Short mmCIF file of C-alpha atoms in Angstrom, two decimals:
data_model
loop_
_atom_site.label_atom_id
_atom_site.label_comp_id
_atom_site.label_asym_id
_atom_site.label_seq_id
_atom_site.Cartn_x
_atom_site.Cartn_y
_atom_site.Cartn_z
CA GLN A 2 139.15 64.31 81.27
CA SER A 3 138.82 61.65 78.71
CA ALA A 4 138.00 57.94 79.63
CA LEU A 5 140.53 55.07 78.77
CA THR A 6 139.75 52.73 76.79
CA GLN A 7 138.97 48.71 77.12
CA PRO A 8 137.59 46.34 75.06
CA PRO A 9 133.74 45.88 76.32
CA SER A 10 133.56 42.39 76.67
CA ALA A 11 136.43 39.39 76.37
CA SER A 12 136.48 35.57 77.23
CA GLY A 13 138.55 32.90 77.58
CA SER A 14 137.94 28.83 78.32
CA LEU A 15 138.75 27.83 81.59
CA GLY A 16 142.16 26.78 82.52
CA GLN A 17 143.48 28.96 79.53
CA SER A 18 144.53 32.57 79.34
CA VAL A 19 143.11 36.12 78.56
CA THR A 20 144.21 39.37 77.82
CA ILE A 21 142.65 42.45 78.57
CA SER A 22 143.89 46.15 77.25
CA CYS A 23 143.37 49.40 78.59
CA THR A 24 144.57 52.17 75.76
CA GLY A 25 145.33 55.93 76.97
CA THR A 26 147.79 58.69 75.09
CA SER A 27 151.62 59.16 74.90
CA SER A 28 150.31 62.44 78.02
CA ASP A 29 149.01 59.52 80.13
CA ILE A 30 149.44 55.85 80.15
CA GLY A 31 152.37 56.44 77.72
CA SER A 32 154.19 58.70 80.12
CA TYR A 33 153.08 57.36 83.37
CA ASP A 34 153.79 53.62 85.16
CA TYR A 35 150.43 54.75 87.19
CA VAL A 36 147.83 52.16 85.65
CA SER A 37 146.11 50.06 88.49
CA TRP A 38 143.53 47.16 87.40
CA TYR A 39 140.27 46.63 89.07
CA GLN A 40 138.48 43.10 89.78
CA GLN A 41 134.73 44.24 90.47
CA HIS A 42 132.12 40.75 90.94
CA PRO A 43 127.88 41.83 90.77
CA GLY A 44 126.80 44.10 93.89
CA GLN A 45 130.44 43.79 95.45
CA ALA A 46 132.96 46.64 95.63
CA PRO A 47 136.06 46.60 93.53
CA LYS A 48 138.91 45.05 94.23
CA LEU A 49 142.93 46.10 93.64
CA MET A 50 144.37 43.77 91.52
CA ILE A 51 147.51 45.57 89.70
CA TYR A 52 148.92 48.60 90.66
CA GLU A 53 151.84 50.83 89.25
CA VAL A 54 151.18 49.07 85.95
CA ASN A 55 152.35 45.65 86.79
CA LYS A 56 152.71 44.87 91.01
CA ARG A 57 150.55 42.60 92.54
CA PRO A 58 148.99 43.54 95.97
CA PRO A 59 149.31 40.72 98.75
CA GLY A 60 146.71 38.17 98.48
CA VAL A 61 146.33 38.47 94.42
CA PRO A 62 147.50 35.09 92.73
CA ASP A 63 150.53 35.56 90.62
CA ARG A 64 147.69 34.53 87.42
CA PHE A 65 147.16 37.72 87.30
CA SER A 66 149.75 40.16 85.79
CA GLY A 67 149.95 43.69 84.22
CA SER A 68 152.48 45.19 81.39
CA LYS A 69 152.65 47.84 79.09
CA SER A 70 153.41 48.86 75.48
CA GLY A 71 153.88 52.29 74.60
CA ASN A 72 150.38 54.04 75.29
CA THR A 73 148.56 50.47 75.80
CA ALA A 74 148.48 48.17 79.21
CA SER A 75 147.12 45.20 79.62
CA LEU A 76 146.24 43.05 82.02
CA THR A 77 146.91 39.20 81.81
CA MET A 78 144.86 36.40 83.31
CA SER A 79 146.42 32.78 83.13
CA GLY A 80 145.07 29.43 84.26
CA LEU A 81 141.09 30.90 84.13
CA GLN A 82 139.02 30.09 87.17
CA THR A 83 135.28 30.67 87.23
CA ASP A 84 135.93 33.07 89.97
CA ASP A 85 137.54 35.27 87.28
CA GLU A 86 134.52 36.09 85.58
CA ALA A 87 134.00 39.48 86.52
CA ASP A 88 134.21 43.48 85.06
CA TYR A 89 137.58 44.45 85.18
CA TYR A 90 138.46 48.42 84.88
CA CYS A 91 141.62 50.27 84.23
CA GLY A 92 142.53 53.14 86.03
CA SER A 93 145.34 55.64 85.70
CA ASN A 94 146.12 59.16 87.61
CA ILE A 95 146.21 61.66 84.90
CA ASP A 96 146.54 65.72 85.45
CA ASN A 97 145.55 64.81 89.33
CA THR A 98 142.01 63.42 88.42
CA VAL A 99 141.64 59.96 87.94
CA VAL A 100 140.56 58.55 85.36
CA PHE A 101 138.77 54.92 84.69
CA GLY A 102 138.73 52.47 81.57
CA GLY A 103 134.72 51.62 80.29
CA GLY A 104 135.04 48.03 82.26
CA THR A 105 135.41 44.78 80.14
CA LYS A 106 133.47 41.99 80.89
CA LEU A 107 135.26 38.37 80.94
CA THR A 108 133.36 35.42 80.56
CA VAL A 109 134.97 32.28 81.29
CA LEU A 110 133.89 29.50 79.19
CA GLU B 6 141.88 44.94 109.75
CA VAL B 7 141.40 47.90 107.38
CA GLN B 8 136.87 48.81 107.30
CA LEU B 9 135.48 51.91 105.12
CA VAL B 10 131.98 51.98 106.11
CA GLU B 11 129.91 54.64 103.79
CA SER B 12 126.43 55.78 105.48
CA GLY B 13 124.11 58.88 104.74
CA GLY B 14 122.99 58.02 101.33
CA GLY B 15 119.13 57.63 99.88
CA LEU B 16 116.55 59.41 98.01
CA VAL B 17 116.89 63.19 97.61
CA GLN B 18 115.06 65.38 94.73
CA PRO B 19 116.58 67.33 92.19
CA GLY B 20 118.40 70.74 93.13
CA GLY B 21 118.61 68.86 96.80
CA SER B 22 121.61 68.35 99.00
CA LEU B 23 122.81 65.57 100.50
CA ARG B 24 126.16 64.52 102.84
CA LEU B 25 127.84 61.16 102.99
CA SER B 26 130.04 59.73 105.14
CA CYS B 27 133.03 57.07 104.95
CA ALA B 28 134.21 55.76 108.92
CA ALA B 29 137.85 54.33 108.61
CA SER B 30 138.89 52.29 110.86
CA GLY B 31 142.22 49.23 111.15
CA PHE B 32 144.95 51.64 110.12
CA THR B 33 146.45 55.32 110.26
CA PHE B 34 143.51 57.24 108.97
CA SER B 35 145.60 60.47 109.12
CA GLY B 36 148.33 59.40 106.53
CA TYR B 37 146.57 58.46 103.79
CA ALA B 38 144.57 60.58 100.86
CA MET B 39 141.04 59.24 100.51
CA HIS B 40 138.71 59.34 97.56
CA TRP B 41 135.23 59.10 96.27
CA VAL B 42 134.51 57.04 93.60
CA ARG B 43 130.58 56.78 91.80
CA GLN B 44 129.25 53.77 89.89
CA ALA B 45 125.85 55.37 88.00
CA PRO B 46 123.26 51.69 87.61
CA GLY B 47 124.87 49.25 85.10
CA LYS B 48 127.36 51.53 84.25
CA GLY B 49 131.19 51.75 85.06
CA LEU B 50 133.64 53.35 87.83
CA LEU B 51 133.80 57.64 87.59
CA TRP B 52 136.34 59.22 90.02
CA VAL B 53 134.64 62.17 92.15
CA SER B 54 136.95 63.82 94.27
CA ARG B 55 140.20 63.22 96.26
CA VAL B 56 141.46 65.52 99.66
CA ASN B 57 144.83 64.54 101.29
CA ASN B 58 145.99 63.33 103.58
CA ASP B 59 145.49 66.45 106.22
CA ALA B 60 142.84 68.25 104.00
CA THR B 61 145.26 70.46 102.68
CA THR B 62 144.59 70.09 98.72
CA THR B 63 141.38 68.99 96.98
CA ASN B 64 140.42 68.20 93.49
CA TYR B 65 137.15 66.70 91.66
CA ALA B 66 135.78 65.82 88.55
CA ASP B 67 134.84 68.46 86.34
CA SER B 68 131.16 66.65 85.99
CA VAL B 69 130.75 67.85 90.69
CA LYS B 70 133.12 70.87 90.49
CA GLY B 71 131.22 73.83 92.71
CA ARG B 72 128.62 71.22 93.63
CA PHE B 73 130.32 68.46 95.83
CA THR B 74 132.21 69.72 98.53
CA ILE B 75 135.13 66.45 100.03
CA SER B 76 136.19 67.10 103.64
CA ARG B 77 137.54 64.85 106.13
CA ASP B 78 137.93 64.60 110.11
CA ASN B 79 141.39 63.21 111.37
CA ASP B 80 140.43 63.59 114.87
CA LYS B 81 136.83 61.05 114.10
CA ASN B 82 139.06 59.15 111.48
CA THR B 83 136.09 60.09 108.98
CA LEU B 84 135.74 61.00 105.45
CA TYR B 85 133.03 63.25 103.80
CA LEU B 86 131.27 64.25 100.86
CA GLN B 87 128.92 67.37 100.95
CA MET B 88 126.69 67.04 97.90
CA SER B 89 124.25 69.90 96.87
CA SER B 90 122.60 71.25 93.93
CA LEU B 91 122.10 67.14 92.82
CA ARG B 92 121.28 65.92 89.65
CA ALA B 93 119.24 63.41 88.02
CA GLU B 94 123.06 61.77 86.72
CA ASP B 95 124.40 61.76 90.04
CA THR B 96 122.13 58.84 90.95
CA ALA B 97 124.93 56.29 91.63
CA VAL B 98 126.62 53.70 94.80
CA TYR B 99 129.17 56.07 96.13
CA TYR B 100 132.38 54.90 97.34
CA CYS B 101 134.88 55.86 99.70
CA ALA B 102 138.77 54.33 99.15
CA ARG B 103 142.16 54.82 100.40
CA GLY B 104 144.29 55.71 97.86
CA ARG B 105 147.95 55.26 97.73
CA GLY B 106 150.77 56.58 95.76
CA GLY B 107 151.19 59.02 93.15
CA ALA B 108 149.55 56.70 90.70
CA TRP B 109 146.47 57.40 93.31
CA TYR B 110 145.35 53.61 93.24
CA TYR B 111 143.14 52.57 95.63
CA ASP B 112 143.92 49.59 98.01
CA TYR B 113 140.63 49.33 100.28
CA TRP B 114 137.16 50.54 99.21
CA GLY B 115 134.09 50.55 101.15
CA GLN B 116 131.08 48.72 100.19
CA GLY B 117 129.53 51.46 98.93
CA ILE B 118 126.10 53.76 99.51
CA LEU B 119 123.54 54.23 97.02
CA VAL B 120 122.39 57.63 96.21
CA THR B 121 119.07 58.46 94.23
CA VAL B 122 118.20 61.65 92.49
CA SER B 123 114.75 61.44 91.71
CA SER B 124 111.47 63.53 92.55
#
């Protein structure tokens, strides 16, 4: 069960945009629209931000968007706010297991 | 309002056992698959196990297969994780989460419960 690959850190200025990548293989991300994204603030449970590559759950601002190209999925956050500073994890159903990326710590400058 | 509340965590010695529970409310529990996900201190998320809505199918991460057993009681709206032969590397916050669709994404999570394996 190989992990998905995320950059350990990312940063962006208030009001600007930032994109976090999540790289898998042609057997997982490349083959299925199963990528989800979670936001986790310190000491809190993760929160679903994006599911099935680009769908937003109710209540998630449209500043958050997801996409996929080949074996890489991406989470883009526009109009960065201070509360966006958190850890972000991608996840995917791979062969009836769930594999997460290692997480990306987003810093809002 | 959907709520998932874990209980049963604590300190256990290596080789010991522990059973976690997750009480669900605010939705039709028997209609959803449920999962356990854990997070070691300062580390990332790691999927542990899944049980489908009627408990006929279970799945496990290789790291816990043969040691952990997931189960559910749909009459009591409760999810369980029986953990045995515990190791130091099982130390983590354990979350229960409601699974959705073929993508197995999680729209609701519990607050998490800490399990510490140490002598």
